[in-house]
CSV table of C-alpha atoms in Angstrom, one decimal:
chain,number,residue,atom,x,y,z
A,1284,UNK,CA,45.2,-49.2,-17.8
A,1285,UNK,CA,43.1,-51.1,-20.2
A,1286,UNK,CA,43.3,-49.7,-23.9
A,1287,UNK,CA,44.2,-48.9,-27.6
A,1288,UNK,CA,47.4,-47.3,-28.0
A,1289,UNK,CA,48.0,-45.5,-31.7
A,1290,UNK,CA,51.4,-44.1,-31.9
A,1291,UNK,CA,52.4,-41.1,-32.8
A,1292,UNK,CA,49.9,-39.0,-32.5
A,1293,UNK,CA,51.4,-36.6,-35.6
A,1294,UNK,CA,53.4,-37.8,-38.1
A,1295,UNK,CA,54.7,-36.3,-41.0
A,1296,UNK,CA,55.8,-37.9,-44.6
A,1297,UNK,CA,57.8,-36.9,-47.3
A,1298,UNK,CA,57.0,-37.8,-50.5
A,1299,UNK,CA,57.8,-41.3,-52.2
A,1300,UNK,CA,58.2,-42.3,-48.4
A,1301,UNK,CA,56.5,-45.5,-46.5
A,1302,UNK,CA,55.8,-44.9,-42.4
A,1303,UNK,CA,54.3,-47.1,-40.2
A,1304,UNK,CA,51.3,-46.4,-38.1
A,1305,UNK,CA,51.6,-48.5,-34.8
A,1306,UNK,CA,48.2,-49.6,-32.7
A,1307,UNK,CA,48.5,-51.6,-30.0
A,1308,UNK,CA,45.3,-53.1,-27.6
A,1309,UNK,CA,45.5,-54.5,-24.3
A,1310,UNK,CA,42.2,-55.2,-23.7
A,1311,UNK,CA,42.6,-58.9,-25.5
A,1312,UNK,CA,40.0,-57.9,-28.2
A,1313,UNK,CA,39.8,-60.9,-31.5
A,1314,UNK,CA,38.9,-58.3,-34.2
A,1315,UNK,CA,41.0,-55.0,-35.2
A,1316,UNK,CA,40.1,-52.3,-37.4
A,1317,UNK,CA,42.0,-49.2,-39.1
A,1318,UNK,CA,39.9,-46.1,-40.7
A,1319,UNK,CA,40.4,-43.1,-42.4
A,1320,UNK,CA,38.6,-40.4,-41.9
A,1321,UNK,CA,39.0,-37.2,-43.8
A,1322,UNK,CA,37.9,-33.2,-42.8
A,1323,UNK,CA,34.5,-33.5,-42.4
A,1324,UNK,CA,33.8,-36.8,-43.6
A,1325,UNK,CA,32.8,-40.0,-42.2
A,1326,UNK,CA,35.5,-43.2,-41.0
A,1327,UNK,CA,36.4,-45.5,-44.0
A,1328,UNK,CA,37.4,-49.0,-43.6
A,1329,UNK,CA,41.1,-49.7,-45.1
A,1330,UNK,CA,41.7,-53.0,-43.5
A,1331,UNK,CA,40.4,-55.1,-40.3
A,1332,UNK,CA,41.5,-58.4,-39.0
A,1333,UNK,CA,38.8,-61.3,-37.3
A,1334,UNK,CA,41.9,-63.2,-35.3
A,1335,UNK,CA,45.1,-62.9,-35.4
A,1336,UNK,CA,47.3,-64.0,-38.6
A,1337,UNK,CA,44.3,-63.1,-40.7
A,1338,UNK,CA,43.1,-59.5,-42.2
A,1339,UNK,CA,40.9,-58.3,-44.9
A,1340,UNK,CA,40.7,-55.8,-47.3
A,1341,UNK,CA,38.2,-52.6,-46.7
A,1342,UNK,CA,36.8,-50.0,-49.0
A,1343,UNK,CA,40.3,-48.5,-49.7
A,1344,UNK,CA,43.1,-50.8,-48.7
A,1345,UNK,CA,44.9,-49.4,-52.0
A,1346,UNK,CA,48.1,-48.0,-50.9
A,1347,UNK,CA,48.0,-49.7,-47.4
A,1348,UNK,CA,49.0,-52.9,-45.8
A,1349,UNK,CA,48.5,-54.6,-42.1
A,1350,UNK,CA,50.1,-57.3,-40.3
A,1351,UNK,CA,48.4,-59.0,-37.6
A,1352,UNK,CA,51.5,-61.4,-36.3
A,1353,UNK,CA,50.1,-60.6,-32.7
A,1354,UNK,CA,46.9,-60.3,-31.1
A,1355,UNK,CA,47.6,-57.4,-29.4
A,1356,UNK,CA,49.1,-55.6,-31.9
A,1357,UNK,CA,47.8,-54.2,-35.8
A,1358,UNK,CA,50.3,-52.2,-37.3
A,1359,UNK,CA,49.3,-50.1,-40.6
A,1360,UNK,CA,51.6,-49.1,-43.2
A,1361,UNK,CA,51.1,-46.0,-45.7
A,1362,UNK,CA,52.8,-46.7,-48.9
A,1363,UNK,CA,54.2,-44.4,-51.5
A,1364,UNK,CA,51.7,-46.0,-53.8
A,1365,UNK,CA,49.1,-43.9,-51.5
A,1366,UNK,CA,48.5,-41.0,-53.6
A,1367,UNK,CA,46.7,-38.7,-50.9
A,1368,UNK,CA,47.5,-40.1,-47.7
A,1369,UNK,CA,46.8,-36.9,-45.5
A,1370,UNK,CA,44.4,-37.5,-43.0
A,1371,UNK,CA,43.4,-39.0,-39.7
A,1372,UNK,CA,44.0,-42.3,-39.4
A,1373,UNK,CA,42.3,-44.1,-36.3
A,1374,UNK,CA,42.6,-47.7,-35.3
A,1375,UNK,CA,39.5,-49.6,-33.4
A,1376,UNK,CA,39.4,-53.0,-31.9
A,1377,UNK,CA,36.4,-55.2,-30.4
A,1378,UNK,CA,35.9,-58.7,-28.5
A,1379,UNK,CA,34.5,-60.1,-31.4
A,1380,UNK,CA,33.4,-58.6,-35.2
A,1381,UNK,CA,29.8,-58.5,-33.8
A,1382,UNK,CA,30.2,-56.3,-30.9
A,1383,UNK,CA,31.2,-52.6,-30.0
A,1384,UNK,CA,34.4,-51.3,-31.5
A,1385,UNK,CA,36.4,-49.2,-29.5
A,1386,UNK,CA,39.2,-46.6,-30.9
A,1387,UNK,CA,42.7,-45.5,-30.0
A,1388,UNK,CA,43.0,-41.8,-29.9
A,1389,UNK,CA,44.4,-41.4,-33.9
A,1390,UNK,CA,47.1,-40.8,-35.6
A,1391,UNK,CA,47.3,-37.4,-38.4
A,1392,UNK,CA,49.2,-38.3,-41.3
A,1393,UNK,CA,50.3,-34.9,-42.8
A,1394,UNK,CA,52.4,-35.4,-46.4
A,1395,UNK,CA,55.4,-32.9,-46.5
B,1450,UNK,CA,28.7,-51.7,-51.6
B,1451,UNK,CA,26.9,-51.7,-48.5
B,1452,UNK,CA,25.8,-48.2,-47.0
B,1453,UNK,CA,24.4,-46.5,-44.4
B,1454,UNK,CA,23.4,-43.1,-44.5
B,1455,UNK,CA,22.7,-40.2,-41.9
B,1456,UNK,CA,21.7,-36.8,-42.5
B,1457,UNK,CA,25.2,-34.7,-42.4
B,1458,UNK,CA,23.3,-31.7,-41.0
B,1459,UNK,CA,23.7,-29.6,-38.9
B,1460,UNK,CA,20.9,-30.5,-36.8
B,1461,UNK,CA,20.1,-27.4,-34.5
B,1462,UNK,CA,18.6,-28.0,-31.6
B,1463,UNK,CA,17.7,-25.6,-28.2
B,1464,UNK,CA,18.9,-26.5,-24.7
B,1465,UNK,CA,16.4,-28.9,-23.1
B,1466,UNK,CA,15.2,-29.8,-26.0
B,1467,UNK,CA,14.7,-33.9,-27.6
B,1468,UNK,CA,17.5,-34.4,-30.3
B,1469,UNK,CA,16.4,-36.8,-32.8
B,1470,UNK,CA,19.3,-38.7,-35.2
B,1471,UNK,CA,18.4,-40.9,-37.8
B,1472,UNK,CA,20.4,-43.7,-39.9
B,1473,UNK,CA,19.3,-45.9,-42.7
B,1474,UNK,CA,21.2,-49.0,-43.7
B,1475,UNK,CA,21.1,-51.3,-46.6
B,1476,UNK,CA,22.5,-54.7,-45.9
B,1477,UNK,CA,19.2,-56.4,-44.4
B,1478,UNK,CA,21.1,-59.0,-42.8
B,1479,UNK,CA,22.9,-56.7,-40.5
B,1480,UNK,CA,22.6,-57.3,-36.4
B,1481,UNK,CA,24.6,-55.0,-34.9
B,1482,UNK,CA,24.2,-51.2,-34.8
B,1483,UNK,CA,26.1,-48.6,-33.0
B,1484,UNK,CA,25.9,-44.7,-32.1
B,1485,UNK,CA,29.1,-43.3,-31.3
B,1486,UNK,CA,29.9,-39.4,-30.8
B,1487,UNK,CA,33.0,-37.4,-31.7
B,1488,UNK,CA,34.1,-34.4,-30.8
B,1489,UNK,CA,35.9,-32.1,-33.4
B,1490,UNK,CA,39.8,-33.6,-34.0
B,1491,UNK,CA,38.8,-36.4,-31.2
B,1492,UNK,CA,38.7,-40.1,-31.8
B,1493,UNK,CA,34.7,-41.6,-31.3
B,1494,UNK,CA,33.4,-42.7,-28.6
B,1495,UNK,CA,30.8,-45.2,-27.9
B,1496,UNK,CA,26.9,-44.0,-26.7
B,1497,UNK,CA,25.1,-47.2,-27.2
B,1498,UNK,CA,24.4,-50.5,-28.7
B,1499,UNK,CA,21.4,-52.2,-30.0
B,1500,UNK,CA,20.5,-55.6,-31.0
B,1501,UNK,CA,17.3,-56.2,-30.6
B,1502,UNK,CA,14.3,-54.4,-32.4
B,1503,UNK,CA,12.6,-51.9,-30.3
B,1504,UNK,CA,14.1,-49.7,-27.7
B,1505,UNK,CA,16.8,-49.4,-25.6
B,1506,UNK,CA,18.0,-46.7,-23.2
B,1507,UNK,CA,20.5,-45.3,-21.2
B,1508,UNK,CA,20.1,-42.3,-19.4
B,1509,UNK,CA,19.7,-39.0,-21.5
B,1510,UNK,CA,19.5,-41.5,-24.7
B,1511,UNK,CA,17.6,-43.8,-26.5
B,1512,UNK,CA,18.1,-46.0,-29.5
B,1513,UNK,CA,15.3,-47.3,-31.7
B,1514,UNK,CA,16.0,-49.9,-34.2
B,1515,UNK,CA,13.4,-51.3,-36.7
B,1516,UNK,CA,15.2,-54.0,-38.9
B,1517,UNK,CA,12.2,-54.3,-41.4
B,1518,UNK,CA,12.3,-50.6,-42.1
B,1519,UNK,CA,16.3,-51.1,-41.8
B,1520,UNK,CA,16.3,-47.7,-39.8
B,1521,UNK,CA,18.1,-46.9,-36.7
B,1522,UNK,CA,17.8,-43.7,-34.4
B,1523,UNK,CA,19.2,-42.1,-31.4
B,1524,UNK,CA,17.0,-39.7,-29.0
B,1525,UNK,CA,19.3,-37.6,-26.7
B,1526,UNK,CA,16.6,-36.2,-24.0
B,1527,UNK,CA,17.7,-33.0,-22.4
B,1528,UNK,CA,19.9,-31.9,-24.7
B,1529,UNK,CA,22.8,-30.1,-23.3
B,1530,UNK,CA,25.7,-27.8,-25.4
B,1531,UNK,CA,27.9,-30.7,-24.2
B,1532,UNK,CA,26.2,-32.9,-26.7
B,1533,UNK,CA,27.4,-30.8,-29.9
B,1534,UNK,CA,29.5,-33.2,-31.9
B,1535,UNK,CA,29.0,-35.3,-34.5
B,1536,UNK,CA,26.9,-38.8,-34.1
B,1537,UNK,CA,28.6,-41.5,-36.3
B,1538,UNK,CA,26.0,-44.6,-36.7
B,1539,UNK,CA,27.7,-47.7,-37.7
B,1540,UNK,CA,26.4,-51.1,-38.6
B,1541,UNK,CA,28.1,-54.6,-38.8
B,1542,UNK,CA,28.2,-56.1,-42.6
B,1543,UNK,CA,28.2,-60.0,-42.5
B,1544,UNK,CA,28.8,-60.3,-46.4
B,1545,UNK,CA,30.5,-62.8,-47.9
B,1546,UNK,CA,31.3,-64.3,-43.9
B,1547,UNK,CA,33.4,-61.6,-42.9
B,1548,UNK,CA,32.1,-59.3,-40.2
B,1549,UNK,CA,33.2,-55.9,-40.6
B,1550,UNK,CA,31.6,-52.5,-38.8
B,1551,UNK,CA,31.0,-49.7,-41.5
B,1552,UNK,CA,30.2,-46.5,-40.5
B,1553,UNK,CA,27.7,-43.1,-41.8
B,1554,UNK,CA,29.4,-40.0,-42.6
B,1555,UNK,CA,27.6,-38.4,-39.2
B,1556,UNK,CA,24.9,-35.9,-38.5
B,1557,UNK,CA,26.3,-32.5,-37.0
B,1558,UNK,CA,24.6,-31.4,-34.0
B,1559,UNK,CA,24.1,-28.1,-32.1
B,1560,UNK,CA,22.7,-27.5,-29.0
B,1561,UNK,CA,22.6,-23.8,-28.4
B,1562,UNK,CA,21.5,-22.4,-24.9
């Protein structure tokens, strides 16, 4: 089947500690995205990539980092520079930055 | 900082009844706009996509841009208590030739039978 895959679905970090959030598309989209979104708020932008070896920064890319090595895949890391990482972190891609995003199914980020 | 905004509700509406959501924008050189819905602890989904000024519908829903007023809207006919969830409007931002989609906080609504 045809999709966004975020992996894993809960993940848990100690303190001081960098994890990786994976998201991987099948569906041979240019343009990925990763949001935060927070209880009962709206989805802000860390980072999002046009093609592949290229991303930008978004509202709050402080304390993340992306690669974009392949166009399939946009892997996020959470740094321990990330003061308040807890929340729910969901990946989108689309054909092109013009056209309809579509998400993964989230990750939730809980700090232990 | 570009923006768009949506009422956060919660917009109450009866069975049957036309639910009317409404987003503002700011960045006037925007094309793209986007309602998607999410369920509580869900990912969004998408409900529709407009370009072009005027309107543009798709079964139970309807979306209304007007670029000179920079306003968007979504018009879900029939409501059903299915439809509670939040409606997250989202706009492409062409500044500074990067394309980027930036999303509202979402309006909250109820459909109560």
């Amino acid at each position: 089947d045809g999709g966004i895959t975020q992996s894993p679905k809960y993940l848990f970090r100690k303190e001081g500690q960098n994890v990786t959030l994976s998201c991987e598309q099948n569906l041979n989209h240019d343009a990925m995205y990763w949001y935060r979104q927070d209880p009962g708020q709206g989805l802000r932008l860390i980072y999002y990539s046009q093609i592949v070896n290229d991303f930008q920064k978004g509202d709050i890319a402080e304390g993340y980092s992306v690669s974009r090595e392949k166009k399939e895949s946009f892997p996020l890391t959470v740094t321990s520079a990330q003061k308040n990482p807890t929340a729910f972190y969901l990946c989108a891609s689309s054909i092109t930055v013009n056209t309809e995003a579509f998400f993964g199914q989230g990750t939730r980020l809980t700090v232990v | 900082q570009k923006e768009v905004e949506q009422n956060s509700g919660p917009l109450s509406v009866p069975e049957g009844a036309i639910a009317s959501l409404n987003c503002t924008y700011s960045d006037r050189g925007s094309q793209s706009f986007f309602w998607y819905r999410q369920y509580s602890g869900k990912s969004p989904e998408l409900i529709m996509f407009i370009y072009s000024n005027g309107d543009k519908e798709d079964g139970r829903f309807t979306a209304q841009l007007n670029k000179a007023s920079q306003y968007v809207s979504l018009l879900i006919r029939d409501s059903q208590p299915s439809d509670s969830a939040t409606y997250l409007c989202a706009v492409n931002d062409g500044a500074g030739g990067y394309n980027k989609l930036i999303f509202g906080a979402g309006t909250r609504l109820a459909v109560h039978p």
